[in-house]
PDB file of C-alpha atoms in Angstrom:
ATOM      1  CA  MET A1426      -1.698 -18.734 -14.971  1.00 93.00           C
ATOM      2  CA  HIS A1427      -3.876 -20.451 -12.386  1.00 96.00           C
ATOM      3  CA  TYR A1428      -7.875 -20.504 -11.749  1.00 96.00           C
ATOM      4  CA  VAL A1429     -10.212 -19.345  -9.111  1.00 96.00           C
ATOM      5  CA  GLU A1430     -13.972 -19.406  -8.483  1.00 96.00           C
ATOM      6  CA  ALA A1431     -14.921 -15.592  -7.815  1.00 95.00           C
ATOM      7  CA  LYS A1432     -17.678 -14.458  -5.411  1.00 94.00           C
ATOM      8  CA  GLY A1433     -18.489 -11.791  -7.046  1.00 94.00           C
ATOM      9  CA  ILE A1434     -17.424  -9.754 -10.292  1.00 95.00           C
ATOM     10  CA  LEU A1435     -18.757  -6.103 -10.583  1.00 95.00           C
ATOM     11  CA  SER A1436     -17.896  -3.151  -7.970  1.00 93.00           C
ATOM     12  CA  PRO A1437     -20.053  -1.131  -6.136  1.00 92.00           C
ATOM     13  CA  HIS A1438     -19.545   1.280  -9.014  1.00 92.00           C
ATOM     14  CA  ASN A1439     -19.864  -1.446 -12.252  1.00 95.00           C
ATOM     15  CA  GLY A1440     -16.165  -1.999 -12.617  1.00 96.00           C
ATOM     16  CA  MET A1441     -14.672  -5.558 -13.623  1.00 96.00           C
ATOM     17  CA  ASN A1442     -11.436  -7.106 -12.998  1.00 94.00           C
ATOM     18  CA  LEU A1443     -11.442 -10.528 -14.883  1.00 97.00           C
ATOM     19  CA  TYR A1444      -7.440 -10.949 -14.124  1.00 96.00           C
ATOM     20  CA  ARG A1445      -4.912 -10.130 -11.406  1.00 95.00           C
ATOM     21  CA  GLY A1446      -1.747  -9.504 -12.520  1.00 95.00           C
ATOM     22  CA  CYS A1447      -0.207  -9.249 -15.356  1.00 95.00           C
ATOM     23  CA  THR A1448       2.385 -10.257 -18.240  1.00 96.00           C
ATOM     24  CA  HIS A1449       3.134  -7.052 -19.621  1.00 96.00           C
ATOM     25  CA  GLY A1450       6.074  -6.326 -17.855  1.00 96.00           C
ATOM     26  CA  CYS A1451       5.629  -2.175 -17.463  1.00 97.00           C
ATOM     27  CA  ILE A1452       8.398  -1.009 -15.279  1.00 97.00           C
ATOM     28  CA  TYR A1453       6.209   1.340 -12.893  1.00 96.00           C
ATOM     29  CA  CYS A1454       3.124  -0.796 -12.992  1.00 95.00           C
ATOM     30  CA  ASP A1455       1.487   0.527  -9.786  1.00 94.00           C
ATOM     31  CA  SER A1456      -0.692  -3.142  -9.627  1.00 94.00           C
ATOM     32  CA  ARG A1457       2.399  -4.807  -8.243  1.00 94.00           C
ATOM     33  CA  SER A1458       2.175  -2.609  -5.495  1.00 94.00           C
ATOM     34  CA  THR A1459       1.753  -4.748  -1.950  1.00 93.00           C
ATOM     35  CA  CYS A1460      -1.360  -2.594  -0.548  1.00 92.00           C
ATOM     36  CA  TYR A1461      -3.273  -4.807  -3.257  1.00 90.00           C
ATOM     37  CA  GLY A1462      -2.678  -7.755  -0.960  1.00 88.00           C
ATOM     38  CA  PHE A1463      -1.293 -10.190  -3.946  1.00 88.00           C
ATOM     39  CA  THR A1464      -1.109 -13.694  -2.777  1.00 88.00           C
ATOM     40  CA  HIS A1465       1.083 -15.360  -5.604  1.00 89.00           C
ATOM     41  CA  ALA A1466       3.504 -13.620  -8.526  1.00 93.00           C
ATOM     42  CA  PHE A1467       2.521 -11.118 -10.347  1.00 93.00           C
ATOM     43  CA  GLU A1468       2.794 -12.481 -13.422  1.00 94.00           C
ATOM     44  CA  ASP A1469       1.235 -15.731 -12.758  1.00 96.00           C
ATOM     45  CA  ILE A1470      -1.915 -14.572 -14.001  1.00 96.00           C
ATOM     46  CA  GLU A1471      -5.412 -15.269 -11.623  1.00 96.00           C
ATOM     47  CA  VAL A1472      -8.348 -16.332 -13.884  1.00 97.00           C
ATOM     48  CA  LYS A1473     -11.539 -15.627 -12.579  1.00 97.00           C
ATOM     49  CA  GLU A1474     -12.880 -18.497 -14.132  1.00 96.00           C
ATOM     50  CA  ASN A1475     -16.979 -17.829 -13.943  1.00 97.00           C
ATOM     51  CA  ALA A1476     -16.413 -14.280 -14.460  1.00 97.00           C
ATOM     52  CA  PRO A1477     -18.824 -14.724 -17.291  1.00 98.00           C
ATOM     53  CA  VAL A1478     -21.601 -16.504 -15.013  1.00 97.00           C
ATOM     54  CA  LEU A1479     -21.166 -14.230 -12.454  1.00 97.00           C
ATOM     55  CA  LEU A1480     -21.603 -10.920 -14.544  1.00 97.00           C
ATOM     56  CA  GLU A1481     -25.039 -12.375 -16.752  1.00 97.00           C
ATOM     57  CA  ARG A1482     -26.291 -13.376 -13.313  1.00 95.00           C
ATOM     58  CA  ALA A1483     -26.037  -9.316 -12.162  1.00 95.00           C
ATOM     59  CA  LEU A1484     -27.276  -8.131 -15.370  1.00 96.00           C
ATOM     60  CA  ARG A1485     -29.881 -10.222 -15.970  1.00 93.00           C
ATOM     61  CA  SER A1486     -31.831  -8.872 -12.504  1.00 85.00           C
ATOM     62  CA  LYS A1487     -31.384  -5.131 -13.318  1.00 88.00           C
ATOM     63  CA  ARG A1488     -33.880  -3.477 -15.186  1.00 85.00           C
ATOM     64  CA  LYS A1489     -31.504   0.089 -15.513  1.00 93.00           C
ATOM     65  CA  LYS A1490     -28.634  -0.173 -18.070  1.00 95.00           C
ATOM     66  CA  TYR A1491     -25.290   1.382 -17.102  1.00 96.00           C
ATOM     67  CA  MET A1492     -21.821   1.317 -18.470  1.00 98.00           C
ATOM     68  CA  ILE A1493     -19.292  -1.154 -16.990  1.00 98.00           C
ATOM     69  CA  ALA A1494     -15.681  -0.706 -16.856  1.00 97.00           C
ATOM     70  CA  THR A1495     -12.679  -2.732 -17.232  1.00 95.00           C
ATOM     71  CA  GLY A1496      -9.014  -2.468 -17.609  1.00 92.00           C
ATOM     72  CA  ALA A1497      -8.115  -0.054 -14.803  1.00 86.00           C
ATOM     73  CA  MET A1498      -6.275  -2.620 -12.710  1.00 85.00           C
ATOM     74  CA  CYS A1499      -5.385  -5.586 -14.833  1.00 91.00           C
ATOM     75  CA  ASP A1500      -5.204  -5.150 -18.750  1.00 96.00           C
ATOM     76  CA  PRO A1501      -8.122  -7.219 -20.157  1.00 97.00           C
ATOM     77  CA  TYR A1502      -6.360  -7.814 -23.289  1.00 98.00           C
ATOM     78  CA  MET A1503      -2.200  -9.191 -21.950  1.00 95.00           C
ATOM     79  CA  HIS A1504      -1.210 -12.260 -23.389  1.00 95.00           C
ATOM     80  CA  CYS A1505      -3.782 -15.465 -21.728  1.00 96.00           C
ATOM     81  CA  GLU A1506      -6.705 -13.887 -23.002  1.00 97.00           C
ATOM     82  CA  GLU A1507      -6.027 -15.427 -26.497  1.00 96.00           C
ATOM     83  CA  GLU A1508      -6.327 -18.648 -24.970  1.00 96.00           C
ATOM     84  CA  VAL A1509      -8.841 -17.722 -22.303  1.00 97.00           C
ATOM     85  CA  GLN A1510     -10.489 -15.424 -24.222  1.00 98.00           C
ATOM     86  CA  LEU A1511     -12.634 -14.469 -20.405  1.00 97.00           C
ATOM     87  CA  THR A1512     -12.837 -10.494 -21.870  1.00 98.00           C
ATOM     88  CA  ARG A1513     -14.325 -11.572 -25.253  1.00 98.00           C
ATOM     89  CA  LYS A1514     -17.110 -14.188 -23.130  1.00 98.00           C
ATOM     90  CA  CYS A1515     -18.010 -10.980 -20.855  1.00 98.00           C
ATOM     91  CA  LEU A1516     -17.975  -8.734 -23.539  1.00 98.00           C
ATOM     92  CA  GLU A1517     -20.699 -11.338 -25.112  1.00 98.00           C
ATOM     93  CA  VAL A1518     -22.991 -11.228 -22.086  1.00 98.00           C
ATOM     94  CA  ILE A1519     -23.008  -7.136 -22.054  1.00 98.00           C
ATOM     95  CA  ASP A1520     -23.713  -6.990 -25.563  1.00 98.00           C
ATOM     96  CA  ARG A1521     -26.724  -9.603 -25.092  1.00 97.00           C
ATOM     97  CA  TYR A1522     -27.895  -7.828 -22.243  1.00 96.00           C
ATOM     98  CA  GLY A1523     -27.772  -4.297 -23.720  1.00 96.00           C
ATOM     99  CA  PHE A1524     -25.215  -2.573 -21.401  1.00 97.00           C
ATOM    100  CA  GLY A1525     -22.580  -0.073 -22.380  1.00 98.00           C
ATOM    101  CA  VAL A1526     -18.917  -1.047 -21.820  1.00 98.00           C
ATOM    102  CA  ALA A1527     -15.519   1.099 -21.334  1.00 98.00           C
ATOM    103  CA  ILE A1528     -12.642  -1.048 -21.578  1.00 98.00           C
ATOM    104  CA  GLN A1529      -9.232   0.068 -21.294  1.00 98.00           C
ATOM    105  CA  THR A1530      -5.986  -1.897 -22.571  1.00 97.00           C
ATOM    106  CA  LYS A1531      -2.251  -1.246 -23.499  1.00 97.00           C
ATOM    107  CA  SER A1532      -2.944  -3.845 -26.543  1.00 97.00           C
ATOM    108  CA  ASP A1533      -3.905  -3.957 -30.108  1.00 97.00           C
ATOM    109  CA  ARG A1534      -5.085  -7.411 -29.215  1.00 97.00           C
ATOM    110  CA  ILE A1535      -8.717  -5.635 -28.462  1.00 98.00           C
ATOM    111  CA  LEU A1536      -9.041  -5.254 -32.567  1.00 98.00           C
ATOM    112  CA  ARG A1537      -9.932  -9.056 -31.963  1.00 98.00           C
ATOM    113  CA  ASP A1538     -13.293  -8.280 -30.821  1.00 98.00           C
ATOM    114  CA  ILE A1539     -14.239  -5.355 -33.138  1.00 98.00           C
ATOM    115  CA  ASP A1540     -17.509  -7.522 -33.799  1.00 98.00           C
ATOM    116  CA  LEU A1541     -19.101  -7.299 -30.116  1.00 98.00           C
ATOM    117  CA  LEU A1542     -17.542  -3.645 -29.502  1.00 98.00           C
ATOM    118  CA  LYS A1543     -19.058  -2.548 -32.334  1.00 98.00           C
ATOM    119  CA  SER A1544     -22.405  -4.232 -31.699  1.00 98.00           C
ATOM    120  CA  ILE A1545     -22.047  -2.508 -28.128  1.00 98.00           C
ATOM    121  CA  HIS A1546     -21.870   0.630 -29.328  1.00 98.00           C
ATOM    122  CA  GLU A1547     -24.823   0.311 -31.754  1.00 97.00           C
ATOM    123  CA  LYS A1548     -27.016  -0.933 -28.956  1.00 95.00           C
ATOM    124  CA  ALA A1549     -25.893   1.286 -26.379  1.00 97.00           C
ATOM    125  CA  LYS A1550     -22.319   2.861 -25.870  1.00 98.00           C
ATOM    126  CA  CYS A1551     -18.469   1.566 -26.369  1.00 98.00           C
ATOM    127  CA  VAL A1552     -15.647   3.327 -25.170  1.00 98.00           C
ATOM    128  CA  VAL A1553     -12.126   2.064 -25.882  1.00 98.00           C
ATOM    129  CA  GLN A1554      -9.492   3.735 -23.861  1.00 98.00           C
ATOM    130  CA  MET A1555      -5.561   3.237 -24.716  1.00 98.00           C
ATOM    131  CA  THR A1556      -2.436   3.949 -22.280  1.00 98.00           C
ATOM    132  CA  LEU A1557      -0.126   6.045 -24.436  1.00 98.00           C
ATOM    133  CA  THR A1558       3.168   6.975 -22.495  1.00 98.00           C
ATOM    134  CA  THR A1559       5.863   7.024 -24.889  1.00 98.00           C
ATOM    135  CA  TYR A1560       6.524   8.632 -28.337  1.00 98.00           C
ATOM    136  CA  ASP A1561       9.856   6.861 -29.065  1.00 98.00           C
ATOM    137  CA  GLU A1562       9.495   2.931 -30.244  1.00 97.00           C
ATOM    138  CA  GLU A1563      12.764   1.907 -28.986  1.00 97.00           C
ATOM    139  CA  LEU A1564      12.284   3.559 -25.145  1.00 98.00           C
ATOM    140  CA  CYS A1565       8.395   2.157 -25.396  1.00 97.00           C
ATOM    141  CA  LYS A1566      10.049  -0.849 -25.418  1.00 97.00           C
ATOM    142  CA  ILE A1567      11.902  -0.365 -22.397  1.00 98.00           C
ATOM    143  CA  LEU A1568       9.117   0.927 -20.464  1.00 98.00           C
ATOM    144  CA  GLU A1569       6.196  -1.295 -21.761  1.00 97.00           C
ATOM    145  CA  PRO A1570       8.334  -4.563 -22.930  1.00 97.00           C
ATOM    146  CA  ASN A1571       5.387  -6.964 -23.822  1.00 96.00           C
ATOM    147  CA  VAL A1572       2.695  -5.256 -24.697  1.00 96.00           C
ATOM    148  CA  SER A1573       2.132  -3.306 -28.459  1.00 97.00           C
ATOM    149  CA  THR A1574       4.330  -0.318 -29.309  1.00 96.00           C
ATOM    150  CA  THR A1575       2.643   3.183 -29.280  1.00 98.00           C
ATOM    151  CA  LYS A1576       2.367   2.794 -32.995  1.00 98.00           C
ATOM    152  CA  GLU A1577       0.409  -0.067 -32.923  1.00 98.00           C
ATOM    153  CA  ARG A1578      -1.590   1.036 -30.393  1.00 98.00           C
ATOM    154  CA  VAL A1579      -2.182   3.888 -32.008  1.00 98.00           C
ATOM    155  CA  LYS A1580      -3.213   2.911 -35.321  1.00 98.00           C
ATOM    156  CA  ALA A1581      -6.259   0.491 -33.011  1.00 98.00           C
ATOM    157  CA  LEU A1582      -7.407   4.100 -31.867  1.00 98.00           C
ATOM    158  CA  GLN A1583      -7.836   4.887 -35.788  1.00 98.00           C
ATOM    159  CA  VAL A1584      -9.667   1.947 -36.358  1.00 98.00           C
ATOM    160  CA  PHE A1585     -11.906   2.660 -34.052  1.00 98.00           C
ATOM    161  CA  HIS A1586     -12.665   6.313 -34.927  1.00 98.00           C
ATOM    162  CA  GLU A1587     -13.784   5.116 -38.035  1.00 97.00           C
ATOM    163  CA  LEU A1588     -15.813   2.298 -36.851  1.00 97.00           C
ATOM    164  CA  GLY A1589     -17.275   5.616 -34.917  1.00 97.00           C
ATOM    165  CA  ILE A1590     -16.348   4.007 -31.167  1.00 98.00           C
ATOM    166  CA  PRO A1591     -15.061   7.097 -29.007  1.00 98.00           C
ATOM    167  CA  THR A1592     -12.190   6.589 -27.652  1.00 98.00           C
ATOM    168  CA  ILE A1593      -9.648   7.972 -24.299  1.00 98.00           C
ATOM    169  CA  VAL A1594      -6.119   8.303 -24.067  1.00 98.00           C
ATOM    170  CA  TRP A1595      -4.332   7.893 -20.721  1.00 98.00           C
ATOM    171  CA  LEU A1596      -1.343   9.963 -21.128  1.00 98.00           C
ATOM    172  CA  SER A1597       0.412   8.327 -17.966  1.00 95.00           C
ATOM    173  CA  PRO A1598       3.033   7.809 -16.300  1.00 97.00           C
ATOM    174  CA  ILE A1599       5.460  10.746 -17.486  1.00 98.00           C
ATOM    175  CA  LEU A1600       8.572   9.126 -15.837  1.00 98.00           C
ATOM    176  CA  PRO A1601      11.202  12.306 -15.064  1.00 98.00           C
ATOM    177  CA  TYR A1602      14.464  12.215 -16.237  1.00 98.00           C
ATOM    178  CA  ILE A1603      13.111   9.333 -18.988  1.00 98.00           C
ATOM    179  CA  ASN A1604      10.127  10.798 -21.175  1.00 98.00           C
ATOM    180  CA  ASP A1605       8.950  13.681 -19.347  1.00 98.00           C
ATOM    181  CA  THR A1606      10.304  16.072 -22.927  1.00 98.00           C
ATOM    182  CA  LYS A1607       8.649  18.106 -24.849  1.00 98.00           C
ATOM    183  CA  GLU A1608       9.210  16.063 -27.634  1.00 98.00           C
ATOM    184  CA  ASN A1609       7.553  12.917 -26.362  1.00 98.00           C
ATOM    185  CA  ILE A1610       4.936  14.793 -25.341  1.00 98.00           C
ATOM    186  CA  LYS A1611       4.349  16.610 -28.358  1.00 98.00           C
ATOM    187  CA  GLY A1612       4.473  13.475 -30.199  1.00 98.00           C
ATOM    188  CA  ILE A1613       1.851  11.709 -28.644  1.00 98.00           C
ATOM    189  CA  LEU A1614      -0.278  14.562 -28.830  1.00 98.00           C
ATOM    190  CA  ASP A1615       0.115  14.535 -32.338  1.00 98.00           C
ATOM    191  CA  TYR A1616      -0.844  10.703 -32.402  1.00 98.00           C
ATOM    192  CA  CYS A1617      -4.145  11.493 -30.851  1.00 98.00           C
ATOM    193  CA  ILE A1618      -4.614  14.331 -33.136  1.00 98.00           C
ATOM    194  CA  GLN A1619      -4.397  11.944 -35.593  1.00 98.00           C
ATOM    195  CA  ALA A1620      -6.340   9.459 -34.352  1.00 98.00           C
ATOM    196  CA  LYS A1621      -9.416  11.944 -33.593  1.00 98.00           C
ATOM    197  CA  VAL A1622      -9.283  10.843 -30.131  1.00 98.00           C
ATOM    198  CA  TYR A1623     -12.359  12.104 -27.987  1.00 98.00           C
ATOM    199  CA  GLY A1624     -10.475  13.231 -24.995  1.00 98.00           C
ATOM    200  CA  ILE A1625      -7.396  12.632 -22.802  1.00 98.00           C
ATOM    201  CA  ILE A1626      -6.787  11.836 -19.375  1.00 98.00           C
ATOM    202  CA  CYS A1627      -3.610  13.855 -17.618  1.00 98.00           C
ATOM    203  CA  PHE A1628      -3.295  13.906 -13.908  1.00 97.00           C
ATOM    204  CA  GLY A1629      -0.099  16.056 -14.441  1.00 97.00           C
ATOM    205  CA  MET A1630       3.565  14.853 -15.325  1.00 98.00           C
ATOM    206  CA  GLY A1631       5.016  12.194 -12.829  1.00 98.00           C
ATOM    207  CA  VAL A1632       3.922   8.938 -11.478  1.00 98.00           C
ATOM    208  CA  THR A1633       3.222   7.135  -7.965  1.00 97.00           C
ATOM    209  CA  LEU A1634       5.325   4.609  -6.521  1.00 96.00           C
ATOM    210  CA  ARG A1635       4.809   2.626  -3.174  1.00 95.00           C
ATOM    211  CA  GLU A1636       5.883  -0.557  -1.556  1.00 95.00           C
ATOM    212  CA  GLY A1637       6.296  -3.392  -4.337  1.00 94.00           C
ATOM    213  CA  ASP A1638       6.118  -0.874  -7.023  1.00 95.00           C
ATOM    214  CA  ARG A1639       8.789   1.133  -6.304  1.00 96.00           C
ATOM    215  CA  GLU A1640      11.461  -1.842  -5.475  1.00 95.00           C
ATOM    216  CA  TYR A1641      10.471  -3.584  -8.931  1.00 96.00           C
ATOM    217  CA  PHE A1642      10.584   0.076 -10.792  1.00 97.00           C
ATOM    218  CA  TYR A1643      14.261   0.825  -9.160  1.00 96.00           C
ATOM    219  CA  THR A1644      15.688  -2.540 -10.210  1.00 97.00           C
ATOM    220  CA  ALA A1645      14.370  -1.732 -14.075  1.00 97.00           C
ATOM    221  CA  LEU A1646      16.273   1.917 -13.684  1.00 97.00           C
ATOM    222  CA  ASP A1647      19.412  -0.073 -12.472  1.00 97.00           C
ATOM    223  CA  LYS A1648      18.915  -2.439 -15.668  1.00 97.00           C
ATOM    224  CA  HIS A1649      18.282   0.539 -18.378  1.00 98.00           C
ATOM    225  CA  PHE A1650      19.189   3.635 -17.083  1.00 98.00           C
ATOM    226  CA  PRO A1651      22.379   3.246 -14.909  1.00 97.00           C
ATOM    227  CA  GLY A1652      22.570   6.219 -12.004  1.00 97.00           C
ATOM    228  CA  MET A1653      19.124   7.230 -12.344  1.00 97.00           C
ATOM    229  CA  LYS A1654      17.461   5.310  -9.399  1.00 97.00           C
ATOM    230  CA  GLU A1655      20.696   7.153  -7.359  1.00 97.00           C
ATOM    231  CA  ARG A1656      19.374  10.682  -9.017  1.00 97.00           C
ATOM    232  CA  TYR A1657      15.575   9.430  -8.018  1.00 97.00           C
ATOM    233  CA  HIS A1658      16.198   8.489  -4.541  1.00 94.00           C
ATOM    234  CA  ARG A1659      18.370  12.061  -3.966  1.00 95.00           C
ATOM    235  CA  LYS A1660      15.408  14.579  -5.850  1.00 96.00           C
ATOM    236  CA  TYR A1661      11.962  12.174  -4.447  1.00 95.00           C
ATOM    237  CA  GLY A1662      13.152  10.071  -1.453  1.00 92.00           C
ATOM    238  CA  TYR A1663      10.030   7.878  -0.779  1.00 91.00           C
ATOM    239  CA  SER A1664       7.507  10.209  -1.736  1.00 95.00           C
ATOM    240  CA  TYR A1665       4.815   8.397  -3.454  1.00 96.00           C
ATOM    241  CA  GLU A1666       4.112  11.136  -5.801  1.00 96.00           C
ATOM    242  CA  ILE A1667       6.985  11.708  -7.663  1.00 97.00           C
ATOM    243  CA  THR A1668       6.398  15.001 -10.025  1.00 98.00           C
ATOM    244  CA  SER A1669       8.501  15.704 -12.929  1.00 98.00           C
ATOM    245  CA  ASP A1670      10.551  19.347 -12.891  1.00 97.00           C
ATOM    246  CA  ARG A1671       8.837  20.294 -16.042  1.00 98.00           C
ATOM    247  CA  ASN A1672       5.293  19.521 -15.058  1.00 98.00           C
ATOM    248  CA  VAL A1673       4.059  23.248 -15.734  1.00 98.00           C
ATOM    249  CA  GLU A1674       5.876  23.997 -18.872  1.00 98.00           C
ATOM    250  CA  LEU A1675       4.473  19.748 -20.344  1.00 98.00           C
ATOM    251  CA  MET A1676       1.024  20.285 -18.663  1.00 98.00           C
ATOM    252  CA  GLY A1677       0.896  23.832 -20.644  1.00 98.00           C
ATOM    253  CA  LEU A1678       1.984  22.749 -23.715  1.00 98.00           C
ATOM    254  CA  PHE A1679      -0.943  19.363 -22.999  1.00 98.00           C
ATOM    255  CA  LYS A1680      -3.545  21.779 -22.553  1.00 98.00           C
ATOM    256  CA  ASP A1681      -2.652  24.057 -25.053  1.00 98.00           C
ATOM    257  CA  THR A1682      -2.608  21.647 -28.001  1.00 98.00           C
ATOM    258  CA  CYS A1683      -6.086  20.064 -26.609  1.00 98.00           C
ATOM    259  CA  MET A1684      -7.734  23.447 -26.654  1.00 98.00           C
ATOM    260  CA  GLU A1685      -6.465  24.148 -30.483  1.00 98.00           C
ATOM    261  CA  ASN A1686      -7.636  20.790 -31.226  1.00 98.00           C
ATOM    262  CA  GLY A1687     -11.038  20.291 -29.695  1.00 98.00           C
ATOM    263  CA  ILE A1688     -10.068  17.423 -27.722  1.00 98.00           C
ATOM    264  CA  GLU A1689     -11.500  17.309 -24.259  1.00 98.00           C
ATOM    265  CA  HIS A1690      -9.212  17.383 -21.603  1.00 98.00           C
ATOM    266  CA  ASP A1691     -10.712  18.080 -18.349  1.00 98.00           C
ATOM    267  CA  VAL A1692     -10.134  15.107 -16.337  1.00 98.00           C
ATOM    268  CA  ASP A1693     -14.085  14.883 -14.367  1.00 98.00           C
ATOM    269  CA  LYS A1694     -15.869  15.531 -18.121  1.00 98.00           C
ATOM    270  CA  CYS A1695     -13.497  12.800 -19.102  1.00 98.00           C
ATOM    271  CA  PHE A1696     -14.717  10.014 -16.257  1.00 97.00           C
ATOM    272  CA  GLN A1697     -17.965  11.806 -16.812  1.00 97.00           C
ATOM    273  CA  PHE A1698     -18.349  10.780 -20.814  1.00 98.00           C
ATOM    274  CA  LEU A1699     -16.902   7.455 -19.501  1.00 97.00           C
ATOM    275  CA  ARG A1700     -19.878   6.577 -17.342  1.00 96.00           C
ATOM    276  CA  GLU A1701     -22.535   8.550 -19.194  1.00 96.00           C
ATOM    277  CA  PHE A1702     -25.452   5.749 -20.147  1.00 96.00           C
ATOM    278  CA  PRO A1703     -27.094   7.389 -23.716  1.00 91.00           C
ATOM    279  CA  GLU A1704     -30.539   8.711 -22.386  1.00 76.00           C
ATOM    280  CA  LYS A1705     -32.209   7.292 -25.427  1.00 57.00           C
ATOM    281  CA  TYR A1706     -31.190   3.353 -24.293  1.00 48.00           C
ATOM    282  CA  GLU A1707     -32.613   4.259 -20.936  1.00 47.00           C
ATOM    283  CA  GLN A1708     -36.090   5.282 -21.842  1.00 41.00           C
ATOM    284  CA  LEU A1709     -36.270   2.504 -24.522  1.00 41.00           C
ATOM    285  CA  THR A1710     -35.388   0.039 -21.615  1.00 40.00           C
ATOM    286  CA  PHE A1711     -37.906   1.189 -19.316  1.00 35.00           C
ATOM    287  CA  PHE A1712     -40.861   0.508 -22.119  1.00 31.00           C
TER     288      PHE A1712
END
């Protein structure tokens, strides 16, 4: 872990990455790709220590409130957050200035900040997003070794639902020949129904691989699934989009289950929900 002074914190679309790198160890992580220009080891977390100051400076000058997103690139609740508490400090700023937050994680460490997320939702809007990929707990520990298990994440989703905070699940990636089974998808969907999630984002049954990410993924396949790397090579070569042979069947199961249970599954509508700031709070802010 090392500290840097960032020049800015909010992207043009109001997203923020407080850290660079991750210690969750997910074998398929796209953030490892060389296109992101990491100049340090991926597990040597870069901490943007002045992020709360930059965020406060940015929000203080805004008359119009909006949703702030975090977690798309690097998880805001990885291990170092326990010590650094950068995510919590930025949530305090968001809460103080009355903005909304859409936060994405794979960790139940987010439960530590229930007080702030509840306060943000009461003043504006909070949406908690969780990635779920693997129903089988033992397989989950292989694919996502240093993070909360699927059951632990689902319990967190249930807690937020009980607090009235909406939740969205990211059902991705689904790895061909590994977790692209009907049993896996049905198990995750049953969890989503149980947790009463607002929506599920799924782009299709598959995974994306590119330079940097691909090499790490294949090394993990050699370690845990002997012969699987060769199978991927024969089927997909060096393709970026790796689509499961069961995509049509599993997407049918996904869409039918969501429709039967009133779960939003249109990707555009889910993103719209994440971006929308409640109109009533905008009006209050104006006056």
